[in-house]
mmCIF file of C-alpha atoms and ligand atoms in Angstrom:
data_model
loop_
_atom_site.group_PDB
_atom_site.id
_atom_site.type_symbol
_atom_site.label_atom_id
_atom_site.label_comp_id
_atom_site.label_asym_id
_atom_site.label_seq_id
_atom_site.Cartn_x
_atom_site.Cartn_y
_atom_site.Cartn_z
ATOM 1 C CA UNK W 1 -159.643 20.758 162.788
ATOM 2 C CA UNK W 2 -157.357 23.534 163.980
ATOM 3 C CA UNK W 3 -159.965 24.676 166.391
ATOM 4 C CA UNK W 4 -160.260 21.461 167.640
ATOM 5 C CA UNK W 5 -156.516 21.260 167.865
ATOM 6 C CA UNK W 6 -156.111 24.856 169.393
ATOM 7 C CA UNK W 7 -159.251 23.711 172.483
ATOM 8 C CA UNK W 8 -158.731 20.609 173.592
ATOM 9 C CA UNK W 9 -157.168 20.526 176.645
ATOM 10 C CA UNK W 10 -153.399 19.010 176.426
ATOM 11 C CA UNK W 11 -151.130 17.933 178.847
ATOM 12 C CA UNK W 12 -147.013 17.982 177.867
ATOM 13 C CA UNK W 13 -144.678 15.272 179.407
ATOM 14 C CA UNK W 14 -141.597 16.430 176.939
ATOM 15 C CA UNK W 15 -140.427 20.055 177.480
ATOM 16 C CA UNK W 16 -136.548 20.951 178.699
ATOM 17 C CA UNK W 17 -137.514 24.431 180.140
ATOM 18 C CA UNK W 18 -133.864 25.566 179.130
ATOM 19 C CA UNK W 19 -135.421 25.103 175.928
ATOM 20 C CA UNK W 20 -137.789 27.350 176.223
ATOM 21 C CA UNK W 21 -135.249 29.878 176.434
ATOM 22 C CA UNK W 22 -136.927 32.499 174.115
ATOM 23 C CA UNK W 23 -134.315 35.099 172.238
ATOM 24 C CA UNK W 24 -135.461 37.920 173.574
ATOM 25 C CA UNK W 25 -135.394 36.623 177.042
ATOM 26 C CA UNK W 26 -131.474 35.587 176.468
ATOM 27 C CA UNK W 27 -131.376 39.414 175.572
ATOM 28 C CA UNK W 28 -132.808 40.667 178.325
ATOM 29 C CA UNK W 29 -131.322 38.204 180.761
ATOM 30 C CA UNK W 30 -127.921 38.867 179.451
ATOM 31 C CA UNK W 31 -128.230 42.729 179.775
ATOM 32 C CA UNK W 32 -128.764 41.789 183.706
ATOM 33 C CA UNK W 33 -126.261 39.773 184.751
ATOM 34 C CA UNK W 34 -123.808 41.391 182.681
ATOM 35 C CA UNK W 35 -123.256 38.307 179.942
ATOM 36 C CA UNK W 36 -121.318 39.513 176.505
ATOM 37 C CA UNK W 37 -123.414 37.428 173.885
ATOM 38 C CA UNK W 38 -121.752 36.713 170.455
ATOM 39 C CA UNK W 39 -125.161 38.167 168.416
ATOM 40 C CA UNK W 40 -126.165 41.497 168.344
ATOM 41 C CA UNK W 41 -129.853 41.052 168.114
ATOM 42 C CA UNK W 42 -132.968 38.515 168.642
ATOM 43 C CA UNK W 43 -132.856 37.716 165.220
ATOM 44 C CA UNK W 44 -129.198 37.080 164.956
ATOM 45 C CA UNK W 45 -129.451 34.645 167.487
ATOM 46 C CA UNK W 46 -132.740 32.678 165.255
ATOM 47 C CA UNK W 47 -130.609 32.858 162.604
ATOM 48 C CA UNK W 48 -127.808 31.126 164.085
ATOM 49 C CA UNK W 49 -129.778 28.286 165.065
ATOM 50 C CA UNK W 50 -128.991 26.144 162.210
ATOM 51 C CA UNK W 51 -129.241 22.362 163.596
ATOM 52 C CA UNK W 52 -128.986 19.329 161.661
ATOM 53 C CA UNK W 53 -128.061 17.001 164.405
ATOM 54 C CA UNK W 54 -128.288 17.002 168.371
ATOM 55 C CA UNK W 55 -124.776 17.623 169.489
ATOM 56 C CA UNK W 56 -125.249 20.737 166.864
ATOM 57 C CA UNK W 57 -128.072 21.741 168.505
ATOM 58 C CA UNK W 58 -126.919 20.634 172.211
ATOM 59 C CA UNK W 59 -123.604 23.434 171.574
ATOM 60 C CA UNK W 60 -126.034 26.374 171.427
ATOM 61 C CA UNK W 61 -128.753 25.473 173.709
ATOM 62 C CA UNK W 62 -125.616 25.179 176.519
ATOM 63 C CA UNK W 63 -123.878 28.131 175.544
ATOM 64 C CA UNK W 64 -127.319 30.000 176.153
ATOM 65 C CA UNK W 65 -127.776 28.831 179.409
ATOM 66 C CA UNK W 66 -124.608 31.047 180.742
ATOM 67 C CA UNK W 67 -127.415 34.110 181.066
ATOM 68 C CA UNK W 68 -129.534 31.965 183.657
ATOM 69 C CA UNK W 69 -127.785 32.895 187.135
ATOM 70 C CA UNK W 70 -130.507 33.939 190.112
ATOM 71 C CA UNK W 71 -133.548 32.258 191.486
ATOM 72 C CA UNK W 72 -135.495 35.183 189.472
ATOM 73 C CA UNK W 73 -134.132 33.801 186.634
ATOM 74 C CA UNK W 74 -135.206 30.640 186.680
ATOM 75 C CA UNK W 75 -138.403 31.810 188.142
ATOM 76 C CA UNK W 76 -139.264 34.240 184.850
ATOM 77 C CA UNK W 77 -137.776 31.342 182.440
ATOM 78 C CA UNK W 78 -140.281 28.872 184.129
ATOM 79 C CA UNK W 79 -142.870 31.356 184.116
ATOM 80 C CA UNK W 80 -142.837 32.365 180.551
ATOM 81 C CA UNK W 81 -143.090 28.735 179.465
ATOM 82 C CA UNK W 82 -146.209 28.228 181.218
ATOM 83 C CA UNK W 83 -147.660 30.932 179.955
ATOM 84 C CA UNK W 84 -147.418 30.358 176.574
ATOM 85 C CA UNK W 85 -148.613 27.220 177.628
ATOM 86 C CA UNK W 86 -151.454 28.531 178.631
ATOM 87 C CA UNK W 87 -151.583 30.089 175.110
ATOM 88 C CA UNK W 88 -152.225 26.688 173.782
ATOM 89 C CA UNK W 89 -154.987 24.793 176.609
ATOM 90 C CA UNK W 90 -152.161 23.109 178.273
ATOM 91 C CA UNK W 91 -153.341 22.249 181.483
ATOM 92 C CA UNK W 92 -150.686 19.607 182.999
ATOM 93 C CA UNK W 93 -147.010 19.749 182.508
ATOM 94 C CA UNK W 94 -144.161 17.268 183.576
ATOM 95 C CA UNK W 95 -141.579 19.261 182.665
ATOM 96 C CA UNK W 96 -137.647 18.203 182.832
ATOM 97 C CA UNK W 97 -134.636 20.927 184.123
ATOM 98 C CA UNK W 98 -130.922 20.264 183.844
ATOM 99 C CA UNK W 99 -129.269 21.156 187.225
ATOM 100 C CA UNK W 100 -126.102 20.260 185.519
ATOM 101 C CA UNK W 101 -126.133 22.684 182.957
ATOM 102 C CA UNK W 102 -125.691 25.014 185.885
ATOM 103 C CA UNK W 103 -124.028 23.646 188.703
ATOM 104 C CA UNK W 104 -120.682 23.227 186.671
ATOM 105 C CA UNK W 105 -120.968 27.214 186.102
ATOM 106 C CA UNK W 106 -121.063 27.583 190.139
ATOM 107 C CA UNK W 107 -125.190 28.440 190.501
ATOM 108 C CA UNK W 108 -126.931 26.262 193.443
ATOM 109 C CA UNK W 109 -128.697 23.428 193.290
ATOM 110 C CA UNK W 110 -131.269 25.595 195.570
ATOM 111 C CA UNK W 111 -130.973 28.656 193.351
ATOM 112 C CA UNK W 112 -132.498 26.771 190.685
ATOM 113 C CA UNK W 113 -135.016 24.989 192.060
ATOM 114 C CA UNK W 114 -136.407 27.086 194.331
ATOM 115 C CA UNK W 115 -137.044 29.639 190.962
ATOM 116 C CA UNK W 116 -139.217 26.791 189.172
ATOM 117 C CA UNK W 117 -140.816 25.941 191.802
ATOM 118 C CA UNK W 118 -141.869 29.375 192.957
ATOM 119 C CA UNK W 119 -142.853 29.334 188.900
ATOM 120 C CA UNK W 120 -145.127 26.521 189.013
ATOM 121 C CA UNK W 121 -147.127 27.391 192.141
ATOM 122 C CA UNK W 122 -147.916 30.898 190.455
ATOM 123 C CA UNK W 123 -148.838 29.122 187.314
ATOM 124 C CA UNK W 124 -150.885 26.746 188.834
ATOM 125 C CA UNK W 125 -152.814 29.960 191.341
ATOM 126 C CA UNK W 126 -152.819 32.381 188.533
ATOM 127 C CA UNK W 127 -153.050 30.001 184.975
ATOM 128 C CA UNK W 128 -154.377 26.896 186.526
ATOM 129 C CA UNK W 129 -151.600 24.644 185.278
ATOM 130 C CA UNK W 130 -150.751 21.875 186.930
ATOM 131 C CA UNK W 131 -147.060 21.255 187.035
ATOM 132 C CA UNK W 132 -144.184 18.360 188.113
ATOM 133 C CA UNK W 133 -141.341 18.490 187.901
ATOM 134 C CA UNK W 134 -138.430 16.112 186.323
ATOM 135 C CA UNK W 135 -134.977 16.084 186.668
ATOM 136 C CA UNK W 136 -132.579 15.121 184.551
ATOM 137 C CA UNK W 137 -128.915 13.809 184.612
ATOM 138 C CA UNK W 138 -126.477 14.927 181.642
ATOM 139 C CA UNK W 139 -125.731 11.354 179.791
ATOM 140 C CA UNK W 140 -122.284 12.901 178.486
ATOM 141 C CA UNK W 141 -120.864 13.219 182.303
ATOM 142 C CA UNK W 142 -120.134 10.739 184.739
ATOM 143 C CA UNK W 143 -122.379 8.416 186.705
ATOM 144 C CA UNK W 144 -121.116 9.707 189.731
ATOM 145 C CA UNK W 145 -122.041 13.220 189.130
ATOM 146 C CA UNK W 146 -125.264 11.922 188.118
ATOM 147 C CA UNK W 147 -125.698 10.012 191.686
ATOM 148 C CA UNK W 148 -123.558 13.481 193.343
ATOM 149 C CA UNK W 149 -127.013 15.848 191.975
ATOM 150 C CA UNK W 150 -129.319 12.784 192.786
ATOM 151 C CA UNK W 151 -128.388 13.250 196.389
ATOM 152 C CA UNK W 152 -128.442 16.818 196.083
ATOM 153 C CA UNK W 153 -132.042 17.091 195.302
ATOM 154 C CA UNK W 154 -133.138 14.590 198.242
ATOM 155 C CA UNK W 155 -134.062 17.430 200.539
ATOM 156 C CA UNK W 156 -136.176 19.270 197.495
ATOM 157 C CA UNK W 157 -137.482 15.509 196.938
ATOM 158 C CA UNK W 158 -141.232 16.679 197.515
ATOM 159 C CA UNK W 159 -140.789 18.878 194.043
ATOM 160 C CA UNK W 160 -139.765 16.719 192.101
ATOM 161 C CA UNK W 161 -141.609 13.741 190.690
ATOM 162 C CA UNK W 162 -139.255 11.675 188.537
ATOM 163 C CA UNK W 163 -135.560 11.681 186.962
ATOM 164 C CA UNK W 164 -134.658 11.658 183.695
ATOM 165 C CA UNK W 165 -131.730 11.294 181.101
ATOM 166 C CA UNK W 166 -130.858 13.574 178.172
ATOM 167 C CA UNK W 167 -127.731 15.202 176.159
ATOM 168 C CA UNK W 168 -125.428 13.483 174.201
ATOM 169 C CA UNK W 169 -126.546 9.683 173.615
ATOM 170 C CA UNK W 170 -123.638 8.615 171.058
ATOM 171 C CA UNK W 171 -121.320 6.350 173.521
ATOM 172 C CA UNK W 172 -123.778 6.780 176.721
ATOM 173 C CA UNK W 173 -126.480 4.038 176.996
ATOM 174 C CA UNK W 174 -128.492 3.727 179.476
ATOM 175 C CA UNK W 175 -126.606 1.581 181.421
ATOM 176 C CA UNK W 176 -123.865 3.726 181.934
ATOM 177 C CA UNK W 177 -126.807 5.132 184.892
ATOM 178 C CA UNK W 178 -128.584 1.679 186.003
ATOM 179 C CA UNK W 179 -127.379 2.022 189.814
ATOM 180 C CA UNK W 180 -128.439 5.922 189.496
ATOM 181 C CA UNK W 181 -131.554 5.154 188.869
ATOM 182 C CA UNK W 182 -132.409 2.237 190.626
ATOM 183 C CA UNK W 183 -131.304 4.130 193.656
ATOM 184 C CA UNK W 184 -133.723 6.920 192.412
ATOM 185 C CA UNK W 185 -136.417 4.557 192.036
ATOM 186 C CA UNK W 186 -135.665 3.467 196.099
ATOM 187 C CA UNK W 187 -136.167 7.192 196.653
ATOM 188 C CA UNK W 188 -139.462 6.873 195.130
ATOM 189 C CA UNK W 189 -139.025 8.805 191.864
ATOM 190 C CA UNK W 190 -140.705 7.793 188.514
ATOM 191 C CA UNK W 191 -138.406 6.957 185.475
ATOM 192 C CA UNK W 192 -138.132 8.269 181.915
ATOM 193 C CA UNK W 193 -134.512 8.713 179.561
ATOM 194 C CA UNK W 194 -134.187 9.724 176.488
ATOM 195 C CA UNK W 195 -134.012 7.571 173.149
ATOM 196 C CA UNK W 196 -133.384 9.638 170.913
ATOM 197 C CA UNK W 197 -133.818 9.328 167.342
ATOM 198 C CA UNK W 198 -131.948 7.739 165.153
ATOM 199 C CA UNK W 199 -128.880 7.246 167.456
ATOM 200 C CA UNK W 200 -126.139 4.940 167.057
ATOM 201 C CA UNK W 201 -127.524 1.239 168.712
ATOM 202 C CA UNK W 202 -131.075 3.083 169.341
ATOM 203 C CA UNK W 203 -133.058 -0.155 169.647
ATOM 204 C CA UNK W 204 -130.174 -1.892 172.042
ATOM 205 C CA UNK W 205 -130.921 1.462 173.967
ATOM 206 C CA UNK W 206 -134.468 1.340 173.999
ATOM 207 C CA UNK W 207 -134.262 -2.617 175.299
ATOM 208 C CA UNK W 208 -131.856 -1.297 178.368
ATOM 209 C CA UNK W 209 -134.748 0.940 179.452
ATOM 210 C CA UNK W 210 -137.355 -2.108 179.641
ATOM 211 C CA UNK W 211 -134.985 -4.314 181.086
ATOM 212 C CA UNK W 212 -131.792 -3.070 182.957
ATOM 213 C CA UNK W 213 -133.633 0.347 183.843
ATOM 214 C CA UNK W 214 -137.208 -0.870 183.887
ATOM 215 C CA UNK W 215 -138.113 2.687 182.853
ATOM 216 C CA UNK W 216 -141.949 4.452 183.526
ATOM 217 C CA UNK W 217 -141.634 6.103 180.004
ATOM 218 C CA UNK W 218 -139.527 6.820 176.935
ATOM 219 C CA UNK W 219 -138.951 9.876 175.693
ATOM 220 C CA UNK W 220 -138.984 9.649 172.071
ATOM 221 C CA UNK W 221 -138.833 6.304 171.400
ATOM 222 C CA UNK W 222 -139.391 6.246 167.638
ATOM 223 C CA UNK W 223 -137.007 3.618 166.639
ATOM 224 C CA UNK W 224 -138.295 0.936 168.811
ATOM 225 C CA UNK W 225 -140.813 0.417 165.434
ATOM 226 C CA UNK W 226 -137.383 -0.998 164.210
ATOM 227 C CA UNK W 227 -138.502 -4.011 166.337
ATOM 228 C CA UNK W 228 -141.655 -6.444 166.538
ATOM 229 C CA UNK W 229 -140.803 -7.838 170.084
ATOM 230 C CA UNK W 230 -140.133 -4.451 171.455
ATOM 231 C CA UNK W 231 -142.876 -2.885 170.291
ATOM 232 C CA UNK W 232 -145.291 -5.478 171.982
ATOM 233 C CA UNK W 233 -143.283 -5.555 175.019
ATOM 234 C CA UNK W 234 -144.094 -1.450 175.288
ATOM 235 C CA UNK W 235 -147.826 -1.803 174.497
ATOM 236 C CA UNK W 236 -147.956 -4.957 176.986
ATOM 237 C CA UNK W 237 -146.481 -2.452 179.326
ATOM 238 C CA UNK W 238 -148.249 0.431 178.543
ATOM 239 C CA UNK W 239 -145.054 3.172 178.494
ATOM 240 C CA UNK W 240 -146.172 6.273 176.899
ATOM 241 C CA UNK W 241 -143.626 6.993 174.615
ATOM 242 C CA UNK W 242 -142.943 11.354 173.915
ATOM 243 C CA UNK W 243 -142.583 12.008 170.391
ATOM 244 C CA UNK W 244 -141.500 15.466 169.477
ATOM 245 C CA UNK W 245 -142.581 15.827 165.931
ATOM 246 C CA UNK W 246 -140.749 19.064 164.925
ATOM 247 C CA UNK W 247 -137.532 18.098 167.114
ATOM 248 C CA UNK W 248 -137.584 15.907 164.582
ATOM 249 C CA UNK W 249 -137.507 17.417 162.064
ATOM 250 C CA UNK W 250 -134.608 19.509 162.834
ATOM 251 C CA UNK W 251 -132.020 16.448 164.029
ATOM 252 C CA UNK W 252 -133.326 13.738 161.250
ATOM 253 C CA UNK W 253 -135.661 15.500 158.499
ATOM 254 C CA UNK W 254 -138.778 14.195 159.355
ATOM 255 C CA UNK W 255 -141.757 14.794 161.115
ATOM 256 C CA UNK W 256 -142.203 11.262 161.826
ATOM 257 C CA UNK W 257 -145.781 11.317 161.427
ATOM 258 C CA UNK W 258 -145.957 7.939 159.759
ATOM 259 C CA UNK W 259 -144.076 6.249 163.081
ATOM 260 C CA UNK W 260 -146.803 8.020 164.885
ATOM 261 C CA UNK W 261 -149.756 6.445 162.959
ATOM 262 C CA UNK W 262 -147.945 3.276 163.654
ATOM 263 C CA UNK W 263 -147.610 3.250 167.100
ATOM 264 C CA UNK W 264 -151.402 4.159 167.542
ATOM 265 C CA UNK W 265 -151.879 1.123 165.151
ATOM 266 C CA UNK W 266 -150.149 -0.879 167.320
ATOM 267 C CA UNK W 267 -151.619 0.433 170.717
ATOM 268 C CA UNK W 268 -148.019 2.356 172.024
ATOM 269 C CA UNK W 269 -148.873 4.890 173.658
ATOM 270 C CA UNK W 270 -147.061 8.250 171.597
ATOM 271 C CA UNK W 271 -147.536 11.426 173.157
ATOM 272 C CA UNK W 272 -146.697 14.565 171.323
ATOM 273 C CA UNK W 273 -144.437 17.467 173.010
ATOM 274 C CA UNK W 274 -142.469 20.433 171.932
ATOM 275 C CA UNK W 275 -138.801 19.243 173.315
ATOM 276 C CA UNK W 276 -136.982 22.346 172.743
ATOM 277 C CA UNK W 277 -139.746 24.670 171.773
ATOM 278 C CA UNK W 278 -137.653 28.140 172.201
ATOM 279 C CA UNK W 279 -134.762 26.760 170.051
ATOM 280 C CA UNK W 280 -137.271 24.804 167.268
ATOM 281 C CA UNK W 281 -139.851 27.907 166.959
ATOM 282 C CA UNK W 282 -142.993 25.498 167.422
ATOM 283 C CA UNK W 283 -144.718 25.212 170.811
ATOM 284 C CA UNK W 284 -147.242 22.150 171.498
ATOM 285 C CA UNK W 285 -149.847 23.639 169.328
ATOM 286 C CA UNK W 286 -147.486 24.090 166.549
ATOM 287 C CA UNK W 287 -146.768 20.419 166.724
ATOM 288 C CA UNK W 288 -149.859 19.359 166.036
ATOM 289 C CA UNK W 289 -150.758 21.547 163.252
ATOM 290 C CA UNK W 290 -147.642 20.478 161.667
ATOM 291 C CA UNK W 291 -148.582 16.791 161.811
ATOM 292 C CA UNK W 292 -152.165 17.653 159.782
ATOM 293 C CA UNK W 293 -150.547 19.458 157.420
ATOM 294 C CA UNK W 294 -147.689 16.714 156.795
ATOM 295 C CA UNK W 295 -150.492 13.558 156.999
ATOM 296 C CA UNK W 296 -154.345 13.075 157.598
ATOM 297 C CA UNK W 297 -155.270 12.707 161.166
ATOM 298 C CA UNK W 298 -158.477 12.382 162.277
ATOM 299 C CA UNK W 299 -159.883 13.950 165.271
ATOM 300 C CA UNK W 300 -159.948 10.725 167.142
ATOM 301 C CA UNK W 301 -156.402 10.466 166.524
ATOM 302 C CA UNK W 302 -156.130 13.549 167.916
ATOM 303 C CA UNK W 303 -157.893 13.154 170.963
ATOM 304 C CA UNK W 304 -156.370 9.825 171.297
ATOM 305 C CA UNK W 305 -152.650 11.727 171.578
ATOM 306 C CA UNK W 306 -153.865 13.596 173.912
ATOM 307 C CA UNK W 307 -155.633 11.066 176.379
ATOM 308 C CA UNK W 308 -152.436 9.030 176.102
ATOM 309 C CA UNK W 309 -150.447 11.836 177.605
ATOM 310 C CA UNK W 310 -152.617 12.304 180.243
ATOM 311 C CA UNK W 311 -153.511 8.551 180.921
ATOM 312 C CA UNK W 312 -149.167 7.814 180.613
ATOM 313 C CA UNK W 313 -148.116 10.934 183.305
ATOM 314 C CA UNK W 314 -147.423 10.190 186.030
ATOM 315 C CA UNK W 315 -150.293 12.006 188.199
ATOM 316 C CA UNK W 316 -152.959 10.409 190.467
ATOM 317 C CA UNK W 317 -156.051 7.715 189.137
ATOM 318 C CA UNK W 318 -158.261 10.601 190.344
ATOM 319 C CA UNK W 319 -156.263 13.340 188.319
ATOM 320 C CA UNK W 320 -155.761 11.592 185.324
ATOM 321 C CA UNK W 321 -159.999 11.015 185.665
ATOM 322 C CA UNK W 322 -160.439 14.369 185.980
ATOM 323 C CA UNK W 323 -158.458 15.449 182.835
ATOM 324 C CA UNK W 324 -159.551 12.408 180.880
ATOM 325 C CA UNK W 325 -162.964 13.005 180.926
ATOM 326 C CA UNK W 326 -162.004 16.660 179.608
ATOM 327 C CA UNK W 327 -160.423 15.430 176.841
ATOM 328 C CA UNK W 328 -163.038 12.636 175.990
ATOM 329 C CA UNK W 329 -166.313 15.423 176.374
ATOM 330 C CA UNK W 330 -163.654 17.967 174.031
ATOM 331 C CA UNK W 331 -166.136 18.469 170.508
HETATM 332 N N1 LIG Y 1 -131.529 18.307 176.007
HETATM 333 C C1 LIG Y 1 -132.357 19.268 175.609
HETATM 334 N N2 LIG Y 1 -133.015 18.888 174.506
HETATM 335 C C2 LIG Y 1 -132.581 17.644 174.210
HETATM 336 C C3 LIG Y 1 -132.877 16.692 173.196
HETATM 337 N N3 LIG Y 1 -133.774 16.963 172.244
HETATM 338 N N4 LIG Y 1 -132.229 15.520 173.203
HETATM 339 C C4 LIG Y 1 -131.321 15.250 174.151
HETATM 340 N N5 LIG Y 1 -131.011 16.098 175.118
HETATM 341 C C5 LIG Y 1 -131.639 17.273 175.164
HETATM 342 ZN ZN1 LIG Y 2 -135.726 16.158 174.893
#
């Protein structure tokens, strides 16, 4: 079983590549650009990441961010990521970035993006990984600096596939964005936001995204189980909902595996991604061996977690083909 997990190919639709922010590279970043850090040493810094919640955890993964400043930067923090994707058969990413977590320091829109960019076409010459890019609005700052960055990335629109919606949820539904994105989705970019577990009015949340938002996919997504209509709406529609299994476990205590079993039950499409993987110490293939050592899956199930993120991205019929049939012949 963990060969099978370790081969077959995998595609992840839920990574924040701050979050892949590895303690040594804040280290080494920091040393560059001349940025005092409060730890004195790798380790410090894993031992200081003691979340039990998301705005606990949100705190240190924006403090860390300060060391990001040049296109290089975001270029090797990209990089890295896919190459411990590669580590682990990933083959397509839809990865998110957080241009506000850096404008509001006084880095360019274009500093950043041109760095993951340059990052993915490298990854997908030398690692063949396939890559698109999402990006996301902070939900703890104003719609109108949401719409400001939206217009921002128009003339980078050809990298980017989709927008997104993360940070803070407590007192920020997903209304607080619906002209954002519907002007987003006139632009021509797919639609995901975060619902993320456990937060206060989750399942109200979850309902804006179907109708006020009329979202492409959830990200996380675990509470809509809370509720028989909602669930059947999401299967009807076929959203491929991103479960991050050991995120979970950090902000509510629980792998969730049994809300996973159920959503396959019930035909939802779960995916299963590493969020944060940097800050949570598990990468996609950690994930999944976590889940078989919480609860029995079967290699079906497996493989069926897999197709679904493939089959729910957002590349072409002929792509998702291409990949599918990898992941179907996978023994
Ligand atoms: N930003 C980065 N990781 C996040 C998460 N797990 N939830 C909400 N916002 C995030
Ligand atoms: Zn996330």
């Amino acid at each position: 079983m963990e060969d099978f997990i370790r081969g077959i190919p995998k595609a992840e639709l839920h990574v924040h590549l701050e979050g892949t922010l590895e303690p040594e590279h804040i280290f080494a970043l920091a040393e560059r650009n001349n940025v005092a850090l409060a730890y004195k040493t790798p380790a410090q810094v894993i031992a200081a990441y003691d979340f039990h919640d998301l705005p606990s955890f949100l705190t240190i993964y924006y403090a860390a961010m300060s060391v990001l400043q040049t296109e290089q930067d975001f270029y090797e923090l990209a990089y890295h990521y896919f190459q411990r994707a590669h580590e682990d058969n990933i083959v397509y990413v839809e990865p998110f970035f957080d241009p506000q977590g850096h404008t509001t320091r006084g880095i360019a829109f274009e500093t950043i993006i041109k760095g993951i960019h340059r990052a993915q076409l490298d990854a997908e010459k030398n690692l063949g990984i396939e890559s698109n890019l999402i990006m996301c609005f902070l939900r703890d700052m104003s719609a109108e600096s949401a719409m400001a960055h939206l217009e921002m990335c128009l003339p980078f629109k050809d990298w980017i596939i989709g927008v997104g919606l993360d940070s803070d949820e407590k007192d920020n539904p997903p209304i607080k964005f619906t002209e954002v994105f519907a002007r987003a989705r006139n632009e021509g970019f797919k639609l995901t936001m975060h619902c993320d577990v456990n937060q206060t009015d989750i399942v109200d949340h979850i309902w804006q995204c179907l109708d006020d938002i009329q979202v492409d996919r959830i990200d996380h997504g675990i509470n809509a189980l809370e509720d028989e209509r909602l669930c059947a709406e999401i299967a009807k529609r076929g959203l491929g909902l991103t479960v991050c299994p050991v995120s979970n476990r950090f902000v509510v205590q629980s792998l969730t595996t049994k809300e996973i079993k159920s959503m396959l039950q019930r035909g939802m499409k779960a995916t299963i991604n590493s969020d944060d993987p940097g800050y949570f110490r598990a990468y996609l293939t950690d994930n999944f061996l976590a889940l078989i050592e919480e609860a029995e899956f079967s290699q079906d199930e497996i493989r069926q977690l897999n197709a679904n993120a493939f089959e729910t991205s957002w590349l072409s019929a002929a792509r998702k083909k291409h990949y599918l049939e990898q992941v179907n012949n996978f023994s």
